[in-house]
XYZ file of N, CA and C in Angstrom:
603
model
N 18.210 137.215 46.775
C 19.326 137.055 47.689
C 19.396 135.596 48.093
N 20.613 135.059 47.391
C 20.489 133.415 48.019
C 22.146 133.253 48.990
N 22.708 133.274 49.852
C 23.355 132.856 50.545
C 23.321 132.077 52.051
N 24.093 131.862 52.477
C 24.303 131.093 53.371
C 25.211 131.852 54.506
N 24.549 131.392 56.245
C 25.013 132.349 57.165
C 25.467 131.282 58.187
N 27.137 131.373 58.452
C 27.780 130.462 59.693
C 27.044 130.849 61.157
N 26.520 132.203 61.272
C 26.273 132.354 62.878
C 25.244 133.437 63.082
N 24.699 132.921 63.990
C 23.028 133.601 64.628
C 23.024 135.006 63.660
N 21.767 134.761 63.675
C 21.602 135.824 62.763
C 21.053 135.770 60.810
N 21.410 135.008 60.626
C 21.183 134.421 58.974
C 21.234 135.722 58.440
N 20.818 136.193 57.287
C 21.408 136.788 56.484
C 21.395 137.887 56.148
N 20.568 138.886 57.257
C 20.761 139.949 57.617
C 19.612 140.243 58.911
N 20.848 141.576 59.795
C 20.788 141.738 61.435
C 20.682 143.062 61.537
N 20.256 143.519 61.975
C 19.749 145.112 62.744
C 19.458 145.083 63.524
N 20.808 145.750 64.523
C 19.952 146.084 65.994
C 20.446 147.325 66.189
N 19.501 148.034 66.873
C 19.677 149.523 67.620
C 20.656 150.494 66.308
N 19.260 150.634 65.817
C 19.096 151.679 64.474
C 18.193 152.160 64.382
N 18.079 153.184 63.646
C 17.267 154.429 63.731
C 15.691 153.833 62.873
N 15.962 153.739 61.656
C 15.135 152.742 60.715
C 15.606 151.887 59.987
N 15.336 150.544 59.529
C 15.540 149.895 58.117
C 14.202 149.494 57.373
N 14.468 150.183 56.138
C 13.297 149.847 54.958
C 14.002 148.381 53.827
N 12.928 147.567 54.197
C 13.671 146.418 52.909
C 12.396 146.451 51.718
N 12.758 146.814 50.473
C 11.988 146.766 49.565
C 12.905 146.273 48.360
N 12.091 145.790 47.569
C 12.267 144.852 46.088
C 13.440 143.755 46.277
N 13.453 143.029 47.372
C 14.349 141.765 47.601
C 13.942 140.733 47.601
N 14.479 139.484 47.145
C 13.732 138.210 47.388
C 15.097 137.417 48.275
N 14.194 136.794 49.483
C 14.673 136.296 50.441
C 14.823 134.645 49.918
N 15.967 134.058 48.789
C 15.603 132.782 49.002
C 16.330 131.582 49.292
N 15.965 130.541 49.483
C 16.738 130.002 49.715
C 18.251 129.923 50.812
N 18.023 130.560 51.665
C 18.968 131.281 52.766
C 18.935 130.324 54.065
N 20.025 130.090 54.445
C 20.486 128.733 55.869
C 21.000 129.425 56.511
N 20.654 129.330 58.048
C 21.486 129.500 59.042
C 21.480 128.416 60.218
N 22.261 128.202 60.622
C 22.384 126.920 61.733
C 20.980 127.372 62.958
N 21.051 128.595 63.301
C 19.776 128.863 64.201
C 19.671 130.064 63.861
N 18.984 130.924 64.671
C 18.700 131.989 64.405
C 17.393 132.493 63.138
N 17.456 133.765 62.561
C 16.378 133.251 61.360
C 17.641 134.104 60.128
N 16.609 134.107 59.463
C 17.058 135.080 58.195
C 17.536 136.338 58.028
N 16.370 137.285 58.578
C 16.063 138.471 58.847
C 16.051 138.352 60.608
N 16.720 139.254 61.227
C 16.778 139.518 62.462
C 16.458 141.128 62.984
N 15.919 141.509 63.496
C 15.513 142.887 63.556
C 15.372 143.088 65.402
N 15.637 144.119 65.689
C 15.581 143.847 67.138
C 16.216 145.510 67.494
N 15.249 146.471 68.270
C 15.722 147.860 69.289
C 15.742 148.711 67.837
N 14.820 148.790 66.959
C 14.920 149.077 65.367
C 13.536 150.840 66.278
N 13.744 151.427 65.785
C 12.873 152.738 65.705
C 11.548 152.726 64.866
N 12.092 152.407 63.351
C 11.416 152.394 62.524
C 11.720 151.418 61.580
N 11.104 149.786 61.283
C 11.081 149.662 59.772
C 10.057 149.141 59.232
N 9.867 148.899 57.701
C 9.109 148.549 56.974
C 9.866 147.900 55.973
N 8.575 146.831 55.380
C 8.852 145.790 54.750
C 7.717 146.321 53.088
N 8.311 146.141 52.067
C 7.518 146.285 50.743
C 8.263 145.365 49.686
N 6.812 144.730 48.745
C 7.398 144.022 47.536
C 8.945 143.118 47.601
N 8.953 142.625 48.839
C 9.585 141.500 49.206
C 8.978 140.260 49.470
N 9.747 139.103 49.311
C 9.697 137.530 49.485
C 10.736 137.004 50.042
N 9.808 135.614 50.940
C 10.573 134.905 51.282
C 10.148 133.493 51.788
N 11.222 132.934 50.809
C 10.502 131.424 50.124
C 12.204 130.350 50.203
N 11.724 129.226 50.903
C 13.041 128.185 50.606
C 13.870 128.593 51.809
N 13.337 129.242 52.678
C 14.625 130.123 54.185
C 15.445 129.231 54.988
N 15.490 128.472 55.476
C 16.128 127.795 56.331
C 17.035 128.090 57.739
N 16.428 128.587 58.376
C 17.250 128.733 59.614
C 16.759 128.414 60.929
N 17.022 127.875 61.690
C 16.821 127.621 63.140
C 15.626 126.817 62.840
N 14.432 127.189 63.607
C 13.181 126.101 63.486
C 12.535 126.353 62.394
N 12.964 127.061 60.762
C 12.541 127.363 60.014
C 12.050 128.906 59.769
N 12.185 130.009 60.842
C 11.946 131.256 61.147
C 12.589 131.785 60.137
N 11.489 132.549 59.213
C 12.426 133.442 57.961
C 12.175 134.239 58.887
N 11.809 135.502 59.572
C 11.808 136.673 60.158
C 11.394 136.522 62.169
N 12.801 137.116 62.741
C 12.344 137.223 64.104
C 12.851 138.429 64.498
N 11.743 139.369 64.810
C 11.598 140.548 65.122
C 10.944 140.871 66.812
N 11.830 142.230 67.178
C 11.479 142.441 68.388
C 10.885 143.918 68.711
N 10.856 144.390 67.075
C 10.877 145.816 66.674
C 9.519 145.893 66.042
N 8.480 146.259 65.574
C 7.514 146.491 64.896
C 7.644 146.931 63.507
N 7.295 146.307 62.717
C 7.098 145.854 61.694
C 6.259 146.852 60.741
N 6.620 147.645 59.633
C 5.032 148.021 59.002
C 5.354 147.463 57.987
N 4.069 146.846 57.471
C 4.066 145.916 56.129
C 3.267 146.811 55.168
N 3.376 146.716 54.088
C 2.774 146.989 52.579
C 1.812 145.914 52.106
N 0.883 145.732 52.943
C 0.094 144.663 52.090
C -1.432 145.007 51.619
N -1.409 144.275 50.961
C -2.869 144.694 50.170
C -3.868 144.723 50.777
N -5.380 145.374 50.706
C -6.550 145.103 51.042
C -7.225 144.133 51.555
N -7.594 143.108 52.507
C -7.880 142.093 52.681
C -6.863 140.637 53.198
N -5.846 141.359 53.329
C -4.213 140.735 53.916
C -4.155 141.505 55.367
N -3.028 140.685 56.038
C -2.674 141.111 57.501
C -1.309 140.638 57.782
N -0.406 140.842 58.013
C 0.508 140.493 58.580
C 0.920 140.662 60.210
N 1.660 139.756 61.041
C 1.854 140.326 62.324
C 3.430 141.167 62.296
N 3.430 142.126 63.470
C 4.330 143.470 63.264
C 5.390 142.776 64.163
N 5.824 142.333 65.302
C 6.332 141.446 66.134
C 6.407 139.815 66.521
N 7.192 139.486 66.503
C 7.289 137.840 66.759
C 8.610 137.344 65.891
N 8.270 135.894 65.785
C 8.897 134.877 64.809
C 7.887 134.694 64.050
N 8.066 134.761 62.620
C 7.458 134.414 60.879
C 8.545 133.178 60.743
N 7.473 132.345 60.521
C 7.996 130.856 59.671
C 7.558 130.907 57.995
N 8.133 130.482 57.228
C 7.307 129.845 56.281
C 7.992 130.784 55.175
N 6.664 130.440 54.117
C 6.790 130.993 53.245
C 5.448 132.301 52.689
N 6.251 133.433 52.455
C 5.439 134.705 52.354
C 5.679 136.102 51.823
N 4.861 136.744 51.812
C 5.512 138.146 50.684
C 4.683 139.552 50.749
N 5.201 140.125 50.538
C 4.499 141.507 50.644
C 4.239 142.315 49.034
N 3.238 142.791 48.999
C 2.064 142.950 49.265
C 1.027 141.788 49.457
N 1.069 140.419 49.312
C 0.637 139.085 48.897
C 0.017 139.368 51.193
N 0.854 139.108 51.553
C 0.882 138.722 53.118
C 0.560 137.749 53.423
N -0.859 138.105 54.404
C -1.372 136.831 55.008
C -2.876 137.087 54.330
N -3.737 136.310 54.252
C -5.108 136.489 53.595
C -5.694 136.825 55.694
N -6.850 137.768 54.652
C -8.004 137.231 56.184
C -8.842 136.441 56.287
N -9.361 135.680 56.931
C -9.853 134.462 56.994
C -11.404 134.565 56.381
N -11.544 133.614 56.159
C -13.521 133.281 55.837
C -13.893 133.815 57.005
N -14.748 134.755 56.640
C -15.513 135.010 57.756
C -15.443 136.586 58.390
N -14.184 137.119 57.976
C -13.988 138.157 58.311
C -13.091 138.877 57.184
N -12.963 140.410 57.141
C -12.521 141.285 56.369
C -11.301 142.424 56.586
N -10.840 142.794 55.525
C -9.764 143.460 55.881
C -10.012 144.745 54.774
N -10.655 145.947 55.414
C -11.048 147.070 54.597
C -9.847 148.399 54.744
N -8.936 148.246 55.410
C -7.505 149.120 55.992
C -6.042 148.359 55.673
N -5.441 148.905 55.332
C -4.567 148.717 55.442
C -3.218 148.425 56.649
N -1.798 148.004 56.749
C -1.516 147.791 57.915
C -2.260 147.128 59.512
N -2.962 146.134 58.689
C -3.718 145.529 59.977
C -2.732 144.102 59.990
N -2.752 143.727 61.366
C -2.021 143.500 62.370
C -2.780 141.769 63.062
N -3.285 141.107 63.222
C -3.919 140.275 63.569
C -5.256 139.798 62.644
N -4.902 138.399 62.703
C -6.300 137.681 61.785
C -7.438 138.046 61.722
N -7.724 138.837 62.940
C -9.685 139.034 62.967
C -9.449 140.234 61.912
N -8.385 140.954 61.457
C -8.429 142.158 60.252
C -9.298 143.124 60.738
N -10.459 143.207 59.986
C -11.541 144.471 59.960
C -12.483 144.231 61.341
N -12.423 143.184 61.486
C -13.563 142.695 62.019
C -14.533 141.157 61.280
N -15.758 140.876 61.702
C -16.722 139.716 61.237
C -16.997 140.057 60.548
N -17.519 139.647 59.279
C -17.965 140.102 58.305
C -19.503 140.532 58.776
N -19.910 141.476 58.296
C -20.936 142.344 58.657
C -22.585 141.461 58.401
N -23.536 141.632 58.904
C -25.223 140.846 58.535
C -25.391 141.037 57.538
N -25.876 140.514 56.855
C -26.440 141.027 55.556
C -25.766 140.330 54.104
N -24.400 139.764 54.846
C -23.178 140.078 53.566
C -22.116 138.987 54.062
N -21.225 138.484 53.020
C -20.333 137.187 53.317
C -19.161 137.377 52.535
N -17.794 136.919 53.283
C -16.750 137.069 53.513
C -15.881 136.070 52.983
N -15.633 135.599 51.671
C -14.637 134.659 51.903
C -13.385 134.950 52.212
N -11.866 134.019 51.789
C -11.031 134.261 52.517
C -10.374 135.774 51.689
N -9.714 136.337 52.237
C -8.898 137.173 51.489
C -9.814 138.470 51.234
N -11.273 138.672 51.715
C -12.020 139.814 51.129
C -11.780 141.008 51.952
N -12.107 142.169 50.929
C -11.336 143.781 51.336
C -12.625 143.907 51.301
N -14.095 143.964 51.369
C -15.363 144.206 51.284
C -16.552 143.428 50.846
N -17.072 143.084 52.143
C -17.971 142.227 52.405
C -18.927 142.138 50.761
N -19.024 141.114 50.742
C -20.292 140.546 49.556
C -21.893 140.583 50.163
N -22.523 141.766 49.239
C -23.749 141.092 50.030
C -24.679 139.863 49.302
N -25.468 139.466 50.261
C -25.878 138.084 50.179
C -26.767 138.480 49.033
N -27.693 137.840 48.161
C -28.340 138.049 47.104
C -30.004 138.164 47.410
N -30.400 138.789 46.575
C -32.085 139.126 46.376
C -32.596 137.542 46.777
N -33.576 137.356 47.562
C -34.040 136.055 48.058
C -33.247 135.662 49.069
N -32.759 136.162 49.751
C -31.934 135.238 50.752
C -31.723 136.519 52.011
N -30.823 136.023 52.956
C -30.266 136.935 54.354
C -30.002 136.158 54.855
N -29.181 137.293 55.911
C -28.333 136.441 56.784
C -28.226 137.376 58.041
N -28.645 137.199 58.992
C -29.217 137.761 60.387
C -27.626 137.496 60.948
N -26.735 136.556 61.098
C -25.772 136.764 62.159
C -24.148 137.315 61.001
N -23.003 137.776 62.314
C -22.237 137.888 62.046
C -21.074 137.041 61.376
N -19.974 137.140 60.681
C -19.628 136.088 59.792
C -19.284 135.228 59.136
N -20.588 135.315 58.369
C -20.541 134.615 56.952
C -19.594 134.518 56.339
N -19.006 132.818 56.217
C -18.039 132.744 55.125
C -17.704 132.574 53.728
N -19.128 132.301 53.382
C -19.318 131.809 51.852
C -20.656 132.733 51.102
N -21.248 132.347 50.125
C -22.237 132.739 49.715
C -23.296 131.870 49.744
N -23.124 130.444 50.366
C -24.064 129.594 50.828
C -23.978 129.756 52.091
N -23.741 130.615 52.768
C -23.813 130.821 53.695
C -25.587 131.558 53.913
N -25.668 132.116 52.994
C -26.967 133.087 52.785
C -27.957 132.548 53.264
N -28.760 133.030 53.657
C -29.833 131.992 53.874
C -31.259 132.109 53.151
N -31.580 131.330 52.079
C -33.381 131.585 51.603
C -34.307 132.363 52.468
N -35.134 133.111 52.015
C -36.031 133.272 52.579
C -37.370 132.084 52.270
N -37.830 131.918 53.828
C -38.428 130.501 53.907
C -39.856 131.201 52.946
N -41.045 130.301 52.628
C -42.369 130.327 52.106
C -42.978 131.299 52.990
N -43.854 132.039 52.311
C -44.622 133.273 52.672
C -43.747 134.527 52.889
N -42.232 134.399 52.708
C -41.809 135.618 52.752
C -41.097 136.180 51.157
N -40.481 137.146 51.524
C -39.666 137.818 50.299
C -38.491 138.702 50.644
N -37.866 138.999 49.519
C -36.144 139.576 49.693
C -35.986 140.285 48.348
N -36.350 141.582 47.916
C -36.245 142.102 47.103
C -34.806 143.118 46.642
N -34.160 143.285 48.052
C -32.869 144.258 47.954
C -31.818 142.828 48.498
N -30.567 143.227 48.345
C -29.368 142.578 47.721
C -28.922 143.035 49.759
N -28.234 142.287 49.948
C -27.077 142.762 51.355
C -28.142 143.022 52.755
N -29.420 141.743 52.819
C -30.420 142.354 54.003
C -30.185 141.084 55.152
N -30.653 141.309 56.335
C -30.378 140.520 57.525
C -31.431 139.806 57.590
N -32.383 140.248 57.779
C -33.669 139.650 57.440
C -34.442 139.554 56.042
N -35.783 138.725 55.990
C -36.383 138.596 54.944
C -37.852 139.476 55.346
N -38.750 139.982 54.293
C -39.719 140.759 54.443
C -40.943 139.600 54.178
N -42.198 139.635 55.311
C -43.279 138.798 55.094
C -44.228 139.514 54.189
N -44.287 138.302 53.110
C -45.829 138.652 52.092
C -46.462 139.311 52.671
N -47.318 140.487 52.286
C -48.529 141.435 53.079
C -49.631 140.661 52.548
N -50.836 140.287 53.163
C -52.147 140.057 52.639
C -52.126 140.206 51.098
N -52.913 139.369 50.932
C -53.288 139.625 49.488
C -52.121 139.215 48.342
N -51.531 138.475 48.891
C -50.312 137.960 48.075
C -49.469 137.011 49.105
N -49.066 135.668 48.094
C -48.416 134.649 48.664
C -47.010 134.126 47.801
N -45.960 134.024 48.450
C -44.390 133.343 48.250
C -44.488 132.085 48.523
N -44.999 130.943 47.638
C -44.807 129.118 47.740
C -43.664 128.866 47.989
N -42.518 129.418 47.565
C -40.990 128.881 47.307
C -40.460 129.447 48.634
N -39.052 128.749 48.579
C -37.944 129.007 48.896
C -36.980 130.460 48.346
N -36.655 131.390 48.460
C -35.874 131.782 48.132
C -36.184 133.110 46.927
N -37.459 133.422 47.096
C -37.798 134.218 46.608
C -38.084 136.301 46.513
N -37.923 136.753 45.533
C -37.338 138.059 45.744
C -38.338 138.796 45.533
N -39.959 138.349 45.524
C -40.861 139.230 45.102
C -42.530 138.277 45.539
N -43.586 138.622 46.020
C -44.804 137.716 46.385
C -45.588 138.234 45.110
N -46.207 136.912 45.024
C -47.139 136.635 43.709
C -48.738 137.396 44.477
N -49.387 137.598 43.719
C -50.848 138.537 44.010
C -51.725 137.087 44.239
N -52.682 136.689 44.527
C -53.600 135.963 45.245
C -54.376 135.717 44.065
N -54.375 134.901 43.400
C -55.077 134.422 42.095
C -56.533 134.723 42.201
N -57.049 135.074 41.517
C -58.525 135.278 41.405
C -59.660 133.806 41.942
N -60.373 134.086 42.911
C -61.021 133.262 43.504
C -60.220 132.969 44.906
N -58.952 133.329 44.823
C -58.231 132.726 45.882
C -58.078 133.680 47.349
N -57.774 132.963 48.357
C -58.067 133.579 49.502
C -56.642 133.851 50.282
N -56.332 134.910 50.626
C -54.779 135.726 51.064
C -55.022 136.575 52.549
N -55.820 136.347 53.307
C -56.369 137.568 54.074
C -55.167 137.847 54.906
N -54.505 136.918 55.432
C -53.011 137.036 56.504
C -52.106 137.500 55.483
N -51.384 138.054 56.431
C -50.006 138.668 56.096
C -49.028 137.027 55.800
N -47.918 136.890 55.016
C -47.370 135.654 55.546
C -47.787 134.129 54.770
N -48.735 134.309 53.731
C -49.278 133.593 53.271
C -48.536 132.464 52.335
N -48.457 131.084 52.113
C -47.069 130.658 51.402
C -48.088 129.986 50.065
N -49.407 129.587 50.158
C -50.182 128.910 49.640
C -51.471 129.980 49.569
């Protein structure tokens, strides 16, 4: 849909209707002196699917100003907001990503924090529908994690044998972890002395 709109409102208006569903349209390239694009306002019910809108032009740049709630179609790990002014450029199922750090495991979520922090154990980059857990040798004790260097080694004398843990497990006697980052303790070499738990040498 590419046209051009003389007065408030841009290039399509709904008010005080029962529902409107907009699906398989592309919003582009569309001017209005103020106002936005899409205007929605005293709406019951609508929803937005497998639409775009890219190149908009109206008022302070607002492709969508809504006073009605919104349900979006977006993917796993996306969020869109249901009320306000939308600037920019954006699309459904695509939406909004969720940020580093946190997750989006539901659908129809509504604000950036999505799911929640990404969970201990496990790291979040942007856009994730289910936390990553951190890898064999490593953890991560706080809430989240945005990367996979985020992880943290397990320091000397300990170990990390399972995948997605908060903490790291200390060498038992009789076996020592020299390294950084290790997923299993070596046995106490013959002649050699291990009596503590924790041992790195």
């Amino acid at each position: 849909m590419d046209c051009s709109a003389e007065r408030i409102g841009g290039v399509v208006r709904a008010v005080t209707s029962e529902s409107l569903s907009v699906a398989g349209v592309a919003f582009i390239n569309n001017s209005a002196p103020s106002g936005s694009v899409l205007y929605l306002d005293e709406l019951d019910r609508s929803s937005i699917s497998d639409t775009s809108f890219a190149g908009n032009i109206a008022g302070n740049g607002i492709a969508i100003q809504t006073g009605s709630p919104i349900d979006w179609d977006c993917r796993l790990g996306r969020w869109m907001p249901r009320q306000g002014a939308l600037e920019g450029d954006f699309s459904a199922p695509e939406c909004r990503l969720c940020p580093a750090g946190y997750y989006g495991a539901a659908r129809g979520l509504i604000e950036p924090s999505c799911s929640g922090q990404c969970i201990r154990g496990h790291f979040c980059e942007e856009g994730t529908a289910d936390p990553e857990p951190c890898p064999i040798g490593t953890h991560m004790p706080a809430l989240g994690a945005a990367s996979n260097e985020s992880c943290i080694p397990c320091a000397p004398g300990q170990h990390q044998p399972f995948t997605g843990q908060s903490d790291c497990l200390t060498c038992p006697a009789g076996s020592f972890s020299p390294d950084v980052g290790l997923a299993a303790c070596d046995p106490c070499p013959r002649g050699g002395y291990c009596a503590e738990a924790g041992a790195a040498t």
